[in-house]
Short mmCIF file of C-alpha atoms in Angstrom, two decimals:
data_model
loop_
_atom_site.label_atom_id
_atom_site.label_comp_id
_atom_site.label_asym_id
_atom_site.label_seq_id
_atom_site.Cartn_x
_atom_site.Cartn_y
_atom_site.Cartn_z
CA MET A 187 -15.20 -35.13 30.91
CA GLY A 188 -17.63 -33.82 28.28
CA ALA A 189 -16.82 -32.80 24.72
CA ARG A 190 -14.32 -29.97 24.43
CA ARG A 191 -13.69 -27.81 21.38
CA ALA A 192 -10.69 -25.84 20.15
CA LEU A 193 -11.97 -22.32 19.47
CA HIS A 194 -9.38 -19.67 18.64
CA PHE A 195 -5.98 -18.14 19.23
CA VAL A 196 -5.67 -14.55 20.44
CA PHE A 197 -3.23 -12.25 18.63
CA LYS A 198 -2.36 -8.72 19.75
CA VAL A 199 -2.15 -6.53 16.65
CA GLY A 200 -0.71 -3.06 16.22
CA ASP A 201 -1.66 -2.28 12.60
CA ARG A 202 -5.33 -3.14 12.38
CA PRO A 203 -6.02 -2.20 8.71
CA ARG A 204 -2.95 -4.06 7.36
CA THR A 205 -3.66 -7.04 9.61
CA ALA A 206 -7.24 -7.22 8.34
CA ARG A 207 -5.91 -7.15 4.77
CA PHE A 208 -3.64 -10.13 5.50
CA TYR A 209 -6.41 -12.27 6.96
CA ARG A 210 -9.11 -11.29 4.49
CA GLN A 211 -7.25 -10.89 1.19
CA LEU A 212 -4.28 -13.23 1.62
CA LEU A 213 -5.61 -16.04 3.81
CA GLY A 214 -9.15 -15.64 2.48
CA MET A 215 -10.83 -15.56 5.89
CA SER A 216 -14.03 -13.67 6.68
CA VAL A 217 -14.83 -11.28 9.51
CA LEU A 218 -17.15 -13.23 11.81
CA ARG A 219 -17.79 -10.44 14.32
CA HIS A 220 -16.27 -7.19 15.55
CA GLU A 221 -16.69 -5.70 19.02
CA GLU A 222 -15.46 -2.47 20.63
CA PHE A 223 -14.79 -2.08 24.37
CA GLU A 224 -14.22 1.12 26.32
CA GLU A 225 -12.12 -0.44 29.10
CA GLY A 226 -9.91 -3.46 29.79
CA CYS A 227 -11.30 -6.96 30.22
CA LYS A 228 -11.75 -8.59 33.67
CA ALA A 229 -9.97 -11.67 32.32
CA SER A 230 -7.23 -9.65 30.59
CA CYS A 231 -8.54 -10.70 27.17
CA ASN A 232 -6.72 -7.68 25.72
CA GLY A 233 -3.59 -8.35 27.78
CA PRO A 234 -2.31 -6.28 30.71
CA TYR A 235 -3.49 -3.06 29.10
CA ASP A 236 -6.05 -0.51 30.22
CA GLY A 237 -8.27 1.61 28.07
CA LYS A 238 -10.19 1.20 24.85
CA TRP A 239 -9.70 -1.95 22.74
CA SER A 240 -11.39 -4.02 20.07
CA LYS A 241 -11.83 -7.68 19.23
CA THR A 242 -12.21 -8.97 15.67
CA MET A 243 -12.89 -12.65 15.03
CA VAL A 244 -11.81 -13.90 11.60
CA GLY A 245 -11.92 -17.39 10.13
CA TYR A 246 -13.02 -19.74 7.35
CA GLY A 247 -16.33 -20.36 9.08
CA PRO A 248 -18.15 -20.05 12.43
CA GLU A 249 -16.48 -21.18 15.66
CA ASP A 250 -19.07 -23.94 15.99
CA ASN A 251 -16.90 -25.97 13.61
CA HIS A 252 -13.83 -23.87 12.75
CA PHE A 253 -10.72 -22.73 14.57
CA VAL A 254 -10.45 -18.96 14.14
CA ALA A 255 -8.24 -16.02 15.03
CA GLU A 256 -9.07 -13.33 17.55
CA LEU A 257 -7.40 -10.06 16.59
CA THR A 258 -7.11 -7.86 19.66
CA TYR A 259 -6.30 -4.21 19.07
CA ASN A 260 -5.39 -1.91 21.96
CA TYR A 261 -5.87 1.72 20.99
CA GLY A 262 -2.60 3.63 21.19
CA ILE A 263 -0.31 0.60 21.01
CA GLY A 264 1.28 0.28 17.59
CA GLU A 265 3.49 -2.77 18.05
CA TYR A 266 4.36 -5.65 20.37
CA ARG A 267 7.58 -7.54 20.99
CA LEU A 268 7.21 -11.20 20.08
CA GLY A 269 8.95 -13.98 21.98
CA ASN A 270 9.39 -17.67 21.17
CA ASP A 271 6.07 -18.77 22.64
CA PHE A 272 3.94 -18.76 19.46
CA LEU A 273 5.66 -20.69 16.66
CA GLY A 274 2.97 -20.62 14.01
CA ILE A 275 -0.37 -21.75 12.61
CA THR A 276 -0.49 -24.34 9.82
CA LEU A 277 -3.36 -24.37 7.32
CA VAL A 278 -4.18 -25.93 3.97
CA SER A 279 -4.93 -23.49 1.15
CA SER A 280 -3.40 -23.30 -2.32
CA GLN A 281 -5.55 -20.19 -2.79
CA ALA A 282 -3.73 -18.45 0.09
CA VAL A 283 -0.39 -19.29 -1.54
CA SER A 284 -1.63 -17.84 -4.84
CA ASN A 285 -3.01 -14.76 -3.10
CA ALA A 286 0.33 -14.12 -1.39
CA LYS A 287 2.20 -14.35 -4.71
CA GLU A 288 -0.27 -12.00 -6.42
CA MET A 289 -0.01 -9.50 -3.55
CA GLY A 290 3.78 -9.65 -3.50
CA TRP A 291 3.65 -10.81 0.11
CA PRO A 292 6.92 -12.51 1.21
CA LEU A 293 6.80 -16.33 1.00
CA LYS A 294 9.49 -18.89 1.77
CA GLU A 295 9.16 -22.57 0.87
CA VAL A 296 10.36 -24.38 4.01
CA THR A 297 9.56 -27.93 2.84
CA ALA A 298 8.11 -29.24 -0.41
CA GLY A 299 4.73 -27.58 -0.89
CA VAL A 300 4.74 -25.76 2.46
CA PHE A 301 5.30 -21.99 2.53
CA GLU A 302 6.12 -19.78 5.49
CA THR A 303 4.75 -16.26 5.63
CA GLU A 304 4.18 -13.65 8.32
CA ALA A 305 1.14 -11.66 9.34
CA PRO A 306 1.77 -8.02 10.26
CA GLY A 307 3.52 -7.99 13.61
CA GLY A 308 5.63 -11.06 12.78
CA TYR A 309 3.22 -13.92 13.51
CA LYS A 310 4.19 -16.96 11.40
CA PHE A 311 1.80 -18.93 9.22
CA TYR A 312 2.57 -22.12 7.31
CA LEU A 313 0.54 -22.59 4.14
CA GLU A 314 0.24 -26.05 2.60
CA ASP A 315 -0.11 -25.62 -1.16
CA LYS A 316 -3.05 -27.99 -1.55
CA GLU A 317 -6.72 -27.53 -2.34
CA GLN A 318 -8.47 -26.03 0.67
CA LEU A 319 -10.27 -28.62 2.74
CA LYS A 320 -14.06 -28.61 2.84
CA GLN A 321 -13.82 -28.95 6.58
CA ASP A 322 -11.74 -26.53 8.64
CA PRO A 323 -8.46 -25.80 6.75
CA VAL A 324 -6.66 -24.82 9.98
CA LEU A 325 -4.65 -27.89 10.98
CA LYS A 326 -2.63 -26.91 14.04
CA VAL A 327 -1.30 -24.21 16.35
CA THR A 328 2.35 -24.65 17.35
CA LEU A 329 3.57 -23.42 20.74
CA GLY A 330 7.09 -23.42 22.13
CA VAL A 331 7.84 -25.33 25.35
CA SER A 332 10.90 -25.71 27.55
CA ASP A 333 10.27 -29.28 28.75
CA LEU A 334 8.29 -31.45 26.34
CA ARG A 335 7.51 -34.27 28.79
CA LYS A 336 6.29 -31.84 31.43
CA SER A 337 4.10 -30.04 28.90
CA ILE A 338 2.64 -33.28 27.52
CA SER A 339 1.78 -34.34 31.06
CA TYR A 340 -0.01 -31.04 31.70
CA TRP A 341 -2.03 -30.95 28.48
CA SER A 342 -2.80 -34.67 28.42
CA ASP A 343 -3.11 -35.73 32.06
CA LEU A 344 -4.65 -32.54 33.46
CA LEU A 345 -6.49 -31.04 30.48
CA GLY A 346 -7.50 -34.35 28.94
CA MET A 347 -6.04 -33.99 25.45
CA LYS A 348 -5.37 -37.06 23.32
CA ILE A 349 -1.77 -37.56 22.17
CA TYR A 350 -1.80 -38.02 18.40
CA GLU A 351 1.95 -37.95 17.77
CA LYS A 352 5.10 -37.83 19.87
CA ASP A 353 8.61 -37.52 18.46
CA GLU A 354 11.35 -37.53 21.08
CA GLU A 355 14.08 -37.04 18.48
CA LYS A 356 12.51 -33.88 17.04
CA GLN A 357 11.19 -32.88 20.47
CA ARG A 358 7.62 -32.32 19.34
CA ALA A 359 4.18 -33.68 20.10
CA LEU A 360 0.72 -33.28 18.57
CA LEU A 361 -2.36 -33.27 20.81
CA GLY A 362 -6.03 -32.50 20.46
CA TYR A 363 -9.58 -33.08 21.66
CA ALA A 364 -10.99 -34.63 18.47
CA ASP A 365 -9.84 -35.91 15.09
CA ASN A 366 -11.77 -33.23 13.19
CA GLN A 367 -10.50 -30.29 15.26
CA CYS A 368 -7.47 -28.05 15.04
CA LYS A 369 -4.58 -29.69 16.92
CA LEU A 370 -2.06 -28.28 19.38
CA GLU A 371 1.59 -28.93 18.51
CA LEU A 372 4.21 -28.54 21.25
CA LYS A 373 7.84 -27.98 20.23
CA THR A 374 10.89 -27.63 22.43
CA VAL A 375 12.60 -24.27 21.97
CA GLY A 376 15.86 -25.21 23.71
CA GLY A 377 15.53 -22.89 26.67
CA ALA A 378 13.05 -20.74 28.55
CA VAL A 379 9.84 -19.64 26.84
CA ASP A 380 9.62 -15.88 26.31
CA HIS A 381 6.14 -14.38 25.86
CA GLY A 382 7.35 -10.94 24.84
CA THR A 383 4.68 -8.27 25.25
CA ALA A 384 2.04 -9.85 22.98
CA PHE A 385 0.71 -12.39 25.53
CA GLY A 386 -0.97 -14.88 23.18
CA ARG A 387 -3.83 -17.05 24.39
CA ILE A 388 -5.51 -20.22 23.15
CA ALA A 389 -9.19 -20.86 23.87
CA PHE A 390 -11.31 -23.98 24.25
CA SER A 391 -14.95 -24.53 25.16
CA CYS A 392 -16.41 -27.06 27.57
CA ALA A 393 -19.71 -27.65 29.32
CA LYS A 394 -20.43 -24.82 31.73
CA GLU A 395 -20.67 -27.36 34.56
CA GLU A 396 -17.03 -28.36 33.97
CA LEU A 397 -15.57 -24.93 34.68
CA PRO A 398 -15.62 -25.22 38.51
CA ASN A 399 -14.11 -28.71 38.21
CA ILE A 400 -11.27 -27.44 36.01
CA GLU A 401 -10.55 -24.68 38.52
CA ALA A 402 -10.67 -27.12 41.46
CA LEU A 403 -8.32 -29.57 39.70
CA MET A 404 -5.75 -26.86 39.04
CA LYS A 405 -5.88 -25.76 42.67
CA LYS A 406 -5.45 -29.35 43.81
CA GLU A 407 -2.45 -29.86 41.48
CA ASN A 408 -0.92 -26.49 42.47
CA GLN A 409 -1.12 -25.23 38.90
CA LYS A 410 -1.39 -21.56 37.99
CA ILE A 411 -4.82 -19.98 37.59
CA LEU A 412 -4.59 -16.54 35.99
CA THR A 413 -8.28 -15.72 36.35
CA PRO A 414 -10.61 -17.74 38.62
CA LEU A 415 -14.11 -18.49 37.33
CA VAL A 416 -15.61 -15.18 36.23
CA SER A 417 -18.49 -13.91 34.08
CA LEU A 418 -17.65 -11.67 31.11
CA ASP A 419 -20.16 -9.32 29.54
CA THR A 420 -20.26 -8.21 25.91
CA PRO A 421 -22.69 -5.29 25.34
CA GLY A 422 -25.84 -6.54 23.64
CA LYS A 423 -24.65 -10.15 23.56
CA ALA A 424 -24.45 -13.25 25.76
CA THR A 425 -22.58 -13.30 29.07
CA VAL A 426 -20.01 -16.11 29.20
CA GLN A 427 -18.17 -17.74 32.07
CA VAL A 428 -14.46 -18.44 31.78
CA VAL A 429 -11.48 -19.78 33.70
CA ILE A 430 -8.02 -18.65 32.54
CA LEU A 431 -5.08 -20.97 33.22
CA ALA A 432 -1.34 -20.95 32.55
CA ASP A 433 0.60 -24.07 31.59
CA PRO A 434 4.14 -24.81 32.93
CA ASP A 435 5.62 -22.34 30.40
CA GLY A 436 3.06 -19.63 31.05
CA HIS A 437 0.95 -20.17 27.92
CA GLU A 438 -2.45 -18.64 28.60
CA ILE A 439 -5.39 -21.03 28.25
CA CYS A 440 -9.03 -19.94 28.31
CA PHE A 441 -11.83 -22.41 29.01
CA VAL A 442 -15.28 -20.97 28.32
CA GLY A 443 -18.78 -22.34 28.91
CA ASP A 444 -19.91 -23.81 25.59
CA GLU A 445 -23.64 -23.00 25.50
CA ALA A 446 -23.28 -19.25 26.16
CA PHE A 447 -20.25 -19.06 23.90
CA ARG A 448 -22.16 -20.56 20.98
CA ASP A 449 -24.66 -17.73 21.43
CA LEU A 450 -21.96 -15.07 21.78
CA SER A 451 -19.98 -16.34 18.78
CA LYS A 452 -22.81 -16.30 16.25
CA VAL A 453 -21.62 -14.75 12.99
CA ASP A 454 -22.57 -11.08 12.77
CA PRO A 455 -23.47 -10.11 9.17
CA ASN A 456 -22.41 -6.55 10.01
CA GLY A 457 -18.96 -7.59 11.29
CA ASP A 458 -17.13 -6.67 8.09
CA LYS A 459 -18.74 -3.21 7.95
CA LEU A 460 -18.06 -2.54 11.64
CA LEU A 461 -14.36 -3.29 11.17
CA ASN A 462 -14.16 -1.20 8.00
CA ASP A 463 -15.87 1.75 9.70
CA VAL A 464 -13.47 1.92 12.66
CA SER A 465 -10.44 1.31 10.43
CA ASN A 466 -11.46 4.08 8.00
CA ARG A 467 -12.14 6.44 10.89
CA GLN A 468 -8.74 5.67 12.35
CA THR A 469 -7.01 6.27 9.00
CA PHE A 470 -8.85 9.59 8.60
CA ILE A 471 -7.76 10.76 12.06
CA PHE A 472 -4.14 9.75 11.28
CA ILE A 473 -4.21 11.81 8.04
CA LEU A 474 -5.59 14.83 9.92
CA ILE A 475 -2.80 14.54 12.52
CA MET A 476 -0.13 14.30 9.81
CA ASP A 477 -1.57 17.32 7.97
CA THR A 478 -1.63 19.31 11.22
CA CYS A 479 2.03 18.42 11.87
CA ARG A 480 3.00 19.81 8.45
CA ILE A 481 1.40 23.19 9.18
#
């Protein structure tokens, strides 16, 4: 097995301007790239939705060495029902805590020096009130599971993750591909895992040559493959190959060929402007509609 990297988590967002404000002004992340698509993705990157959608990557640095967020916006869908599948992202940033207080954004101290807040749409973030790390400040993504042992076996034995921590009493485990990468925390939710209508997804990269092997292993082990090996095109950018899996609780997992993805994920200096342009246009159209309704 070659080196694998944790890349991003996919969020479905209904209020794109307010969501962008949370990530940029509160968390202090930057827009890495923004892309618009006229129709649904072959690998359901935008969920089980047809029609126009957009993808905005935001983070503290490029995906070469940072774990980032993918904000997926489906035109015409204003909100999603969340389940108990995504339990939060933990990051280190005293600046984010200060930003939240200055903005009047709701904060709740859940343990000493750790604050819980929510992005628009209800996605939870846990902010450690410490100086932001020089390396990636994003520490872990926490997902809910119904059977911890079964999930550990899947992620460790089949997907090759190292087990960093395991706490049977608290029914949690911490896994990852490398010490300096964002970790995956699994927590028992005390019942079935509900994915709501937001359909989150976590992404990793691997050598392109590994993708057929991952697919073959899942077939051999009778595990669920949501999207067999497929090529995805982004207009004007690199074509990447992906395999989309589902773990025992239905968490979506994307493995993408690393070399092409590094090309695709290069930071676009125009990303911030592209997002602002479509958001401003959308706001203008909304105002026109409201004015028309008043006539």
